[in-house]
PDB file of C-alpha atoms in Angstrom:
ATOM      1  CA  UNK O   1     124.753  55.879  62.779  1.00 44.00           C
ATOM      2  CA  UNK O   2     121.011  55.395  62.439  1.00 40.00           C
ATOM      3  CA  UNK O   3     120.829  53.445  65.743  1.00 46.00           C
ATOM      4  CA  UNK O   4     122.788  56.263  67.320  1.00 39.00           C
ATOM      5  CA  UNK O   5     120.474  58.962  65.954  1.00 40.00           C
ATOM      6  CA  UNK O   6     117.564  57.114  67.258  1.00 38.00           C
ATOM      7  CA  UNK O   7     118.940  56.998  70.928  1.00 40.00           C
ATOM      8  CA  UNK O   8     120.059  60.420  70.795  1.00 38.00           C
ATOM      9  CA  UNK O   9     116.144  61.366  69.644  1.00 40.00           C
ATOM     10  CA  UNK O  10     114.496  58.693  72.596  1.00 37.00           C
ATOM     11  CA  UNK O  11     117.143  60.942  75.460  1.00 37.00           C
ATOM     12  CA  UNK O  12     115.678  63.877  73.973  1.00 40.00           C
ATOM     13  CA  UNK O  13     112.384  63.426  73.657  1.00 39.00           C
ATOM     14  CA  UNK O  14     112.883  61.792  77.138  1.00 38.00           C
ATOM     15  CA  UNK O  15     113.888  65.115  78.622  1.00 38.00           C
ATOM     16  CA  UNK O  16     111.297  66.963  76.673  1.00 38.00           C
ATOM     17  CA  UNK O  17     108.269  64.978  78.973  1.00 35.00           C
ATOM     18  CA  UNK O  18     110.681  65.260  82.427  1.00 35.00           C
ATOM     19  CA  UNK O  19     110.729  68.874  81.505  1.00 41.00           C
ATOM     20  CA  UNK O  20     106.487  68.944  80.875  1.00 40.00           C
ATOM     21  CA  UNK O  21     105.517  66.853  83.947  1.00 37.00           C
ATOM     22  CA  UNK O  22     106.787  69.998  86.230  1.00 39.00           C
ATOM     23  CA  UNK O  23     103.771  71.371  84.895  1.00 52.00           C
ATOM     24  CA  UNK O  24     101.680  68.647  86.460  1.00 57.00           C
ATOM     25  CA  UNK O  25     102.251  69.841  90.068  1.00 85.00           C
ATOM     26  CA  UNK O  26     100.472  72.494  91.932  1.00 94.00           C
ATOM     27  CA  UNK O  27      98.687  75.693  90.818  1.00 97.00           C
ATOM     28  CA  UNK O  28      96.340  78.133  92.181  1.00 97.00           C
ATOM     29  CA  UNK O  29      92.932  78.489  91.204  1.00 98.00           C
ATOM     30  CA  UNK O  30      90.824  81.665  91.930  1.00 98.00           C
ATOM     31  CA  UNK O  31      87.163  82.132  91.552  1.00 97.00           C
ATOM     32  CA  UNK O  32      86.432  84.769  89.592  1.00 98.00           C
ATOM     33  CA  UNK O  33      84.138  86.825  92.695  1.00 97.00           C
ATOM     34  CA  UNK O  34      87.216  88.039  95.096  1.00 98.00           C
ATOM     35  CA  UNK O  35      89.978  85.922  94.644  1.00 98.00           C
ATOM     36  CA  UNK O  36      93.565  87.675  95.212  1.00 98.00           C
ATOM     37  CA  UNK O  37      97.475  87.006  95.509  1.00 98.00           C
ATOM     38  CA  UNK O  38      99.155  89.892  95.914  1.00 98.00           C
ATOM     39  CA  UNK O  39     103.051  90.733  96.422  1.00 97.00           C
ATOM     40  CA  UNK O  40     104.624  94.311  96.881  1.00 97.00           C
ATOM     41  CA  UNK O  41     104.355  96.219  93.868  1.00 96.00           C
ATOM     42  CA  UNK O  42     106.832  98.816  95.089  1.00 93.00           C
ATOM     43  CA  UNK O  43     109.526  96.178  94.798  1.00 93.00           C
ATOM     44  CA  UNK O  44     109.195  96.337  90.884  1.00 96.00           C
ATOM     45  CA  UNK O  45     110.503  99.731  90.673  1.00 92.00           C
ATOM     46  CA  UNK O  46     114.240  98.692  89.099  1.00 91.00           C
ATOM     47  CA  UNK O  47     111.533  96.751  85.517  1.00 97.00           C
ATOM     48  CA  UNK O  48     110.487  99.636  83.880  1.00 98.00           C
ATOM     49  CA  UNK O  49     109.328  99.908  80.094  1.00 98.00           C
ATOM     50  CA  UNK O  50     111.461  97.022  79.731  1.00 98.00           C
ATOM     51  CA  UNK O  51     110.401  93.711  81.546  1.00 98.00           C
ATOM     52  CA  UNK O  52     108.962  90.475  81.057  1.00 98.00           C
ATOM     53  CA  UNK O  53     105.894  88.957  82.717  1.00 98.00           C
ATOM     54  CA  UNK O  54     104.840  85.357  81.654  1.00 98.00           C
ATOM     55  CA  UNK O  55     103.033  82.430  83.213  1.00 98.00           C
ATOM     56  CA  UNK O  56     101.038  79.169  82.726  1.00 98.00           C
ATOM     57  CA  UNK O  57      96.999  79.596  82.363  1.00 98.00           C
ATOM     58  CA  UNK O  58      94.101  77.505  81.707  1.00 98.00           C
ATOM     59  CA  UNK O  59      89.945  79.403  82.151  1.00 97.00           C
ATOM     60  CA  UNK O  60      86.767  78.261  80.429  1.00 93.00           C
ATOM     61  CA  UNK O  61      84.940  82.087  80.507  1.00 97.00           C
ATOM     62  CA  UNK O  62      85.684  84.441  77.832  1.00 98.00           C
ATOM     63  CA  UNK O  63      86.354  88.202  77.920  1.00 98.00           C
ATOM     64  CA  UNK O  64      84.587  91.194  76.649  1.00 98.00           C
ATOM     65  CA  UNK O  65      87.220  91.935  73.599  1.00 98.00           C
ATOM     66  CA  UNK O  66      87.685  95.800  73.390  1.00 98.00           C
ATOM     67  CA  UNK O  67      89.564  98.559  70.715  1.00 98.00           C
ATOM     68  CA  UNK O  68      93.127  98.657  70.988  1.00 98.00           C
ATOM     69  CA  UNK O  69      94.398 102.097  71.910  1.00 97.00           C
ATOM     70  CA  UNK O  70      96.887 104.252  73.493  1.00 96.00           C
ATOM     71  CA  UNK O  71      95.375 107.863  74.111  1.00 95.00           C
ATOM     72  CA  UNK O  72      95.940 109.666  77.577  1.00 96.00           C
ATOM     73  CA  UNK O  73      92.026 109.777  77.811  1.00 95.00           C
ATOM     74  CA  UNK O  74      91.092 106.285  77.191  1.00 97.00           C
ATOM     75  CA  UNK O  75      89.667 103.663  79.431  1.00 98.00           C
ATOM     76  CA  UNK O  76      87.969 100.466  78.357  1.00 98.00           C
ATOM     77  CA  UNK O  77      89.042  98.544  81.302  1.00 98.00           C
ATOM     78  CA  UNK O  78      86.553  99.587  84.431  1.00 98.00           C
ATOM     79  CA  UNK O  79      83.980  97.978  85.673  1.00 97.00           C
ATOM     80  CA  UNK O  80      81.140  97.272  83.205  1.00 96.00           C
ATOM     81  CA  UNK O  81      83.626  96.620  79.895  1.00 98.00           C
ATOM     82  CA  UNK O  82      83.934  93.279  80.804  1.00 98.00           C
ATOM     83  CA  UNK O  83      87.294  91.997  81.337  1.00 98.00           C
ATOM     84  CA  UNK O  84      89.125  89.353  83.732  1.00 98.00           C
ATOM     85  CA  UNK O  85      92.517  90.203  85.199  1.00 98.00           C
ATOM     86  CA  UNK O  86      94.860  87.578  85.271  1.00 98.00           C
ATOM     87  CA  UNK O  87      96.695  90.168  86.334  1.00 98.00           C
ATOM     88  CA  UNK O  88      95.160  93.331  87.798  1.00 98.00           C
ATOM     89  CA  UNK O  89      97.841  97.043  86.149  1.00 98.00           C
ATOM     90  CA  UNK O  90      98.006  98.670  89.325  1.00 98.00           C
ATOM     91  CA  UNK O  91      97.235 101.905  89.352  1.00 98.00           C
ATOM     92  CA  UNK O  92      99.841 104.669  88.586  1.00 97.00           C
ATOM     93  CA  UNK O  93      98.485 107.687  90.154  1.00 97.00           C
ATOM     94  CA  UNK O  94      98.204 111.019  88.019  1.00 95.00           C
ATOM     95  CA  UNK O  95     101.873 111.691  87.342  1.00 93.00           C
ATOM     96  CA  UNK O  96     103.336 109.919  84.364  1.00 96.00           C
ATOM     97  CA  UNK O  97     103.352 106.349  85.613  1.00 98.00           C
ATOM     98  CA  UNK O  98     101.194 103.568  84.814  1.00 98.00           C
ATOM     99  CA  UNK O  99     101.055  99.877  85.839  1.00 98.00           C
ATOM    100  CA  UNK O 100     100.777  97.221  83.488  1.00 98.00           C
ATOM    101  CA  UNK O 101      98.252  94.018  83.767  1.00 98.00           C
ATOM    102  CA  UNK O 102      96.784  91.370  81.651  1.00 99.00           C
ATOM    103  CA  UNK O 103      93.429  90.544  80.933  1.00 98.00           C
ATOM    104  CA  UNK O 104      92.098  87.545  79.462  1.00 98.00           C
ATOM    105  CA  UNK O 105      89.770  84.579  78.195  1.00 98.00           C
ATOM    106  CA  UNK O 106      89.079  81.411  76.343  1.00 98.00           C
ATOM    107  CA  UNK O 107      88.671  84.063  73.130  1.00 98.00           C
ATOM    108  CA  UNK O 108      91.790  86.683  73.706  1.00 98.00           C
ATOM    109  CA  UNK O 109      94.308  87.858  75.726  1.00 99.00           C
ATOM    110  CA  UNK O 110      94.487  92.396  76.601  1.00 99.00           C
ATOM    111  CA  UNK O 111      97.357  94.235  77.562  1.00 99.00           C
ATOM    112  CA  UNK O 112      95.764  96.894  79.787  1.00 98.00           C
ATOM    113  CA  UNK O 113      97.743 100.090  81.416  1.00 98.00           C
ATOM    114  CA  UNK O 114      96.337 101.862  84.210  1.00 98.00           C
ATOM    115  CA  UNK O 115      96.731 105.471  85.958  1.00 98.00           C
ATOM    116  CA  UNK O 116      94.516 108.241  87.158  1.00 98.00           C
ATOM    117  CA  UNK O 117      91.568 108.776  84.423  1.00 97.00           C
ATOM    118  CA  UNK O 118      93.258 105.921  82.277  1.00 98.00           C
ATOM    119  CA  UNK O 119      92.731 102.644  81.405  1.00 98.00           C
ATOM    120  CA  UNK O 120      93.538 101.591  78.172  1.00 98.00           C
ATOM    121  CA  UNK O 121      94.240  97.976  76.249  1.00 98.00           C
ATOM    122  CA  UNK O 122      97.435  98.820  74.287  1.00 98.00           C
ATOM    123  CA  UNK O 123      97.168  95.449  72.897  1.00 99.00           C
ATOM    124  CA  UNK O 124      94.639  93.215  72.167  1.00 98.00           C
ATOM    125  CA  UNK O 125      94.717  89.627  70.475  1.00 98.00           C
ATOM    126  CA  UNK O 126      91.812  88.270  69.227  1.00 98.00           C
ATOM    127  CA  UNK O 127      91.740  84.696  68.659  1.00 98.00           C
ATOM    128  CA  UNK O 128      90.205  81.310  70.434  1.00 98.00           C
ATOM    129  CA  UNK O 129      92.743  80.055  72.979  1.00 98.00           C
ATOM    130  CA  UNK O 130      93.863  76.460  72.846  1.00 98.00           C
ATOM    131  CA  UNK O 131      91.838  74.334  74.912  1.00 97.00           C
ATOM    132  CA  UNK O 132      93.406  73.702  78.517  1.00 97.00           C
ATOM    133  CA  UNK O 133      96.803  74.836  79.361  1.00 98.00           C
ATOM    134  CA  UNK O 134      98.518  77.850  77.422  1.00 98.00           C
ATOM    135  CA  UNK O 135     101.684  79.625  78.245  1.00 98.00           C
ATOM    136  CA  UNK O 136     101.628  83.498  78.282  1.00 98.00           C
ATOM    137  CA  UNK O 137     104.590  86.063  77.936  1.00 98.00           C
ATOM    138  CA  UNK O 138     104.212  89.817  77.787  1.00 99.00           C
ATOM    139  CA  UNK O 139     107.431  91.345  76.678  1.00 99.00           C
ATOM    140  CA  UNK O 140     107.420  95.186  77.044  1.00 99.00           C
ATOM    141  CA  UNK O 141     110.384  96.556  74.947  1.00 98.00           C
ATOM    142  CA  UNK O 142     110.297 100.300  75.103  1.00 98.00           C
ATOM    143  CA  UNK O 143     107.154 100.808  76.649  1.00 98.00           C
ATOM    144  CA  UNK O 144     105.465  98.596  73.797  1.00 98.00           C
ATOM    145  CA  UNK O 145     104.022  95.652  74.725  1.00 99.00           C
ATOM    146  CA  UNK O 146     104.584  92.393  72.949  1.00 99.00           C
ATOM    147  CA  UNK O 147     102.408  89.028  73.512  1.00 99.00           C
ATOM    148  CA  UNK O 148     104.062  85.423  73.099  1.00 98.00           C
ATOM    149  CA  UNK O 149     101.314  82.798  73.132  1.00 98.00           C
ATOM    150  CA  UNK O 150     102.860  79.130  74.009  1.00 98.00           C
ATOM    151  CA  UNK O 151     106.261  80.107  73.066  1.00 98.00           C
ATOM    152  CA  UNK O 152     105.201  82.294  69.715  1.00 98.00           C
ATOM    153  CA  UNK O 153     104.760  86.002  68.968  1.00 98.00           C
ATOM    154  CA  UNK O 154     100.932  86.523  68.100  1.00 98.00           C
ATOM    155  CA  UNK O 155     100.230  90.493  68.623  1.00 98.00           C
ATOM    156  CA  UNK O 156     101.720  93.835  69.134  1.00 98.00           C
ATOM    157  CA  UNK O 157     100.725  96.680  70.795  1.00 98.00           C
ATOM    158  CA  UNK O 158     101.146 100.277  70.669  1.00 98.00           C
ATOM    159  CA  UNK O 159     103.465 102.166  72.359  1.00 98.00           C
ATOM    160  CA  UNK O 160     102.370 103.721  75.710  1.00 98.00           C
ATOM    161  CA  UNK O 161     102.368 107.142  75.918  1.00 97.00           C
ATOM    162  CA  UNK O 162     103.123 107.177  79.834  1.00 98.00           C
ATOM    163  CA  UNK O 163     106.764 108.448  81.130  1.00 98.00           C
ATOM    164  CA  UNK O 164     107.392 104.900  83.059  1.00 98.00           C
ATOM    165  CA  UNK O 165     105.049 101.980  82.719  1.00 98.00           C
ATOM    166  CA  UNK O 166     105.846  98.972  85.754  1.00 98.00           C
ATOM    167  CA  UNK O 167     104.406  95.203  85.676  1.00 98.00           C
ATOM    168  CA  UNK O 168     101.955  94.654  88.758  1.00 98.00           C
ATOM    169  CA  UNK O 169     101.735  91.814  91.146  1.00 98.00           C
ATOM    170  CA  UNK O 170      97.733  91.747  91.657  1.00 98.00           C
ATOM    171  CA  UNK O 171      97.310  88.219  90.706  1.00 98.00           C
ATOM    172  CA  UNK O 172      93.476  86.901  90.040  1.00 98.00           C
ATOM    173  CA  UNK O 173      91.934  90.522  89.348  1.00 98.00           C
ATOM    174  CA  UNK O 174      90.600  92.936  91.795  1.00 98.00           C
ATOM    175  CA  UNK O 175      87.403  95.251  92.018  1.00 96.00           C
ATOM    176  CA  UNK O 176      86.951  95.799  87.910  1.00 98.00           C
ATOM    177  CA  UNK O 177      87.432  92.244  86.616  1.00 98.00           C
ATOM    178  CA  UNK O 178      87.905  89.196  88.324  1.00 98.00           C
ATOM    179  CA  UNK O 179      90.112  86.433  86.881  1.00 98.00           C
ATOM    180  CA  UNK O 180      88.218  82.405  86.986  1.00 98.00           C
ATOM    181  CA  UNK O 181      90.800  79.773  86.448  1.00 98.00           C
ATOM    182  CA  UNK O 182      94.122  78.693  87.076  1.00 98.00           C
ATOM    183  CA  UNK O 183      97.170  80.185  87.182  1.00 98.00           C
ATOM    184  CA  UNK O 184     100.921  78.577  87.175  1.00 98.00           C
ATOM    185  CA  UNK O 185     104.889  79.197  87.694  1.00 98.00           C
ATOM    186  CA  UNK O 186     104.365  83.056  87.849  1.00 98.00           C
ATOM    187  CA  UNK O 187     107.527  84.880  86.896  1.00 98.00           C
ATOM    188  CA  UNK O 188     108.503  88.763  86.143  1.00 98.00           C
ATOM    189  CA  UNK O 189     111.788  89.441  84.465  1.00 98.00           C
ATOM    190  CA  UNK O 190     113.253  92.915  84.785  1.00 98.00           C
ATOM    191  CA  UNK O 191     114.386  92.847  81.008  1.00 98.00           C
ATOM    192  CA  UNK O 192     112.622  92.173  78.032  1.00 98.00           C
ATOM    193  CA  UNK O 193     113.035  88.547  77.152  1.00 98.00           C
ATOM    194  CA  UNK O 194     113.996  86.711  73.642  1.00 98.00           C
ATOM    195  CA  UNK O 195     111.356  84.601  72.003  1.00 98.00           C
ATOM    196  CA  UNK O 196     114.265  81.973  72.371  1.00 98.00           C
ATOM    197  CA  UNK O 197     115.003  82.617  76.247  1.00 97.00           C
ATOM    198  CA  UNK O 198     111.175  81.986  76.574  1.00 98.00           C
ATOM    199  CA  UNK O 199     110.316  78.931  74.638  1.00 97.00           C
ATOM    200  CA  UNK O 200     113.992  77.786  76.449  1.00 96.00           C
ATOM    201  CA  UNK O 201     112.568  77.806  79.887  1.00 96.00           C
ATOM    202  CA  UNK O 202     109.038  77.841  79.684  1.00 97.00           C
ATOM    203  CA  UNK O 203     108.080  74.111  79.763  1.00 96.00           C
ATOM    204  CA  UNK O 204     110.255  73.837  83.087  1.00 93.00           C
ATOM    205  CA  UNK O 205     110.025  74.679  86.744  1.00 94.00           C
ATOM    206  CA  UNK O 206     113.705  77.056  87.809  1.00 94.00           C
ATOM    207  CA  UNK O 207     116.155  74.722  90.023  1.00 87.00           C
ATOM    208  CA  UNK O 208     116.102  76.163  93.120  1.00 82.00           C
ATOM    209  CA  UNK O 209     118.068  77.993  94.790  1.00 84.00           C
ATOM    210  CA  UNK O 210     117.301  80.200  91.401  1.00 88.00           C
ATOM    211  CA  UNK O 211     120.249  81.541  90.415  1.00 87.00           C
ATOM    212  CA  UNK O 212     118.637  83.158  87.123  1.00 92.00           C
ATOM    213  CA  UNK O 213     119.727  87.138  86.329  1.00 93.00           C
ATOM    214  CA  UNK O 214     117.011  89.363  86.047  1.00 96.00           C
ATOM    215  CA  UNK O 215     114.516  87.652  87.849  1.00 97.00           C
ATOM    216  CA  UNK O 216     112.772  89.431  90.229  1.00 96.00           C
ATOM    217  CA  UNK O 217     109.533  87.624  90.900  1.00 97.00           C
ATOM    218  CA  UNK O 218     109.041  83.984  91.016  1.00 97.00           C
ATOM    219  CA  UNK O 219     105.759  81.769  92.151  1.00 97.00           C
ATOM    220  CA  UNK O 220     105.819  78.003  91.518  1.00 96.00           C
ATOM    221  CA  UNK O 221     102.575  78.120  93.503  1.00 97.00           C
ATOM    222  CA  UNK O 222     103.576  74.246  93.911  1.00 95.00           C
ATOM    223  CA  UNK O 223     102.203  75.325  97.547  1.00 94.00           C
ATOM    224  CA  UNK O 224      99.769  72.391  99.447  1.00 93.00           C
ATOM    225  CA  UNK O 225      97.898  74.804 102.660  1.00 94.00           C
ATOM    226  CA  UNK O 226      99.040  78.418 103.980  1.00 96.00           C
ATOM    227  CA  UNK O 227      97.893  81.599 103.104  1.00 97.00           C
ATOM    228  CA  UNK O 228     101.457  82.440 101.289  1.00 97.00           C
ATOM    229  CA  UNK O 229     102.661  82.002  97.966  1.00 97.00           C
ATOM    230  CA  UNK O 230     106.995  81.992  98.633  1.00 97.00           C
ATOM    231  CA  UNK O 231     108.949  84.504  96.075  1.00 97.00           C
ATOM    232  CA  UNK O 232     111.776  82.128  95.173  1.00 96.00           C
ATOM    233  CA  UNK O 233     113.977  84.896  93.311  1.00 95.00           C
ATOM    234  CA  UNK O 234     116.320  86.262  95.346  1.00 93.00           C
ATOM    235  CA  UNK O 235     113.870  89.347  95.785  1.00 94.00           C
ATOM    236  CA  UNK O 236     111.692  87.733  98.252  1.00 94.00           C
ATOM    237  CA  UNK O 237     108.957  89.582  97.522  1.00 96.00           C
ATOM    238  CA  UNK O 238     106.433  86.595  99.222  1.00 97.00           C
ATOM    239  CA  UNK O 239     102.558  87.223  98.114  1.00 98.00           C
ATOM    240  CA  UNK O 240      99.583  86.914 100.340  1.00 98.00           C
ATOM    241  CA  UNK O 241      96.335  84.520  99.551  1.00 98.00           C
ATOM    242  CA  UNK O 242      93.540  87.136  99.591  1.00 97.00           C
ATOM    243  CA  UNK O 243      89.522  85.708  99.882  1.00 97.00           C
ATOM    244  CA  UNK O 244      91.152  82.419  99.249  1.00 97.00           C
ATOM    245  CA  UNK O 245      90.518  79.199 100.906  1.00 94.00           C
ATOM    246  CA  UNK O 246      94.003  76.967 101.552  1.00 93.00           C
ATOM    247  CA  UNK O 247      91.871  73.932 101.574  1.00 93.00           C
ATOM    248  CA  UNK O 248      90.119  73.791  97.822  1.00 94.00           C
ATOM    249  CA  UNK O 249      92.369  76.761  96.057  1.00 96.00           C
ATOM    250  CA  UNK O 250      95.701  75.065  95.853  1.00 96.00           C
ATOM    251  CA  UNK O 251      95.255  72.778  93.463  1.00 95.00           C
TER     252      UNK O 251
END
């Protein structure tokens, strides 16, 4: 029985590392001055308050930690508060809409919303980051935002006080904060994912064809040269390598 327990451990453990070397392919690293993907946002539309957004990270800069809040009239997240958008919240317009992006550093991760005359961080975890590589889920379950750090729940928000709040699909910041690092196996889920359903997957690249429910965005960014990063959901929804150079920024 003990020799059996052993072998059943080595298989395991064996499967464990095949499932960790997929993150030792590709990623995508972007400067921190201009550096852009960007899909279609408007293909989104069916994740709202209730969605999913996680990926694999690694920066050395920090970020400019700011209050937590969730009033209509708030904005800590323009140019000159000092954040980096790993994800850039698109903007919602003035109705009741707002998109959702995440800022972060080597000393905390934001939650920011954006719309017309708002800009919030309706969460905000303040802690040093684990040196190199860390896995990041935002779970947004009833317009509240939830953050998983490497497979464990470390903060949540506030609720939002918007009508509809959408994930966006700016990757690497735009005009007020500009994301330096690396960025991996991008994914937005149009539900809000289980602490279990994340740590299940998140140490593996999908099979492809993906076949996975509720997927609707999916970068492996295992890309070598082009200017596009392939959607392999079944959405499709193919970003574009903005400011980027092929030749040094696929990594």
């Amino acid at each position: 029985m003990k020799a059996k327990l052993i072998l059943i451990s080595f298989f395991t453990l064996m499967a464990w590392k095949m499932d960790l070397s997929a993150q030792t392919q590709n990623a995508i690293d972007f400067d921190g001055i201009n550096d852009q993907v960007m899909g279609d946002v408007f293909a989104l539309t069916p994740a709202v308050n209730n969605f999913t957004i996680e990926f694999w990270v690694r920066t050395t800069a920090t970020v400019t930690i700011q209050p937590q809040q969730n009033c209509l009239s708030c904005i800590t997240g323009t140019p000159g508060f000092g954040q980096r958008y790993a994800l850039y919240p698109t903007w919602g317009g003035s109705g009741g809409n707002a998109g959702a992006g995440v800022s972060m550093g080597t000393n905390g991760i934001l939650v920011y919303e954006h719309a017309a005359s708002y800009m919030p961080a309706l969460l905000v975890y303040n802690a040093t980051l684990p040196a190199g590589w860390n896995h990041v889920a935002v779970v947004y379950i009833a317009k509240q935002p939830r953050l998983y750090l490497n497979g464990n729940l470390v903060a949540t928000g506030l609720t939002s006080l918007k009508n509809n709040v959408y994930p966006s699909l700016t990757i690497g910041g735009a005009s007020y904060g500009w994301f330096p690092g690396q960025i991996d196996e991008f994914r937005i889920w149009n539900v809000s994912r289980t602490e279990a359903q994340i740590r299940s997957e998140m140490h593996r690249e999908l099979l492809t064809p993906v076949t996975e429910t509720n997927l609707i965005v999916y970068y492996q960014f295992n890309e070598t040269s082009g200017t596009l990063a392939p959607d392999l959901s079944a959405s499709g929804n193919n970003a574009t390598l903005t400011n980027m150079d092929p030749a040094t920024d696929w990594i």
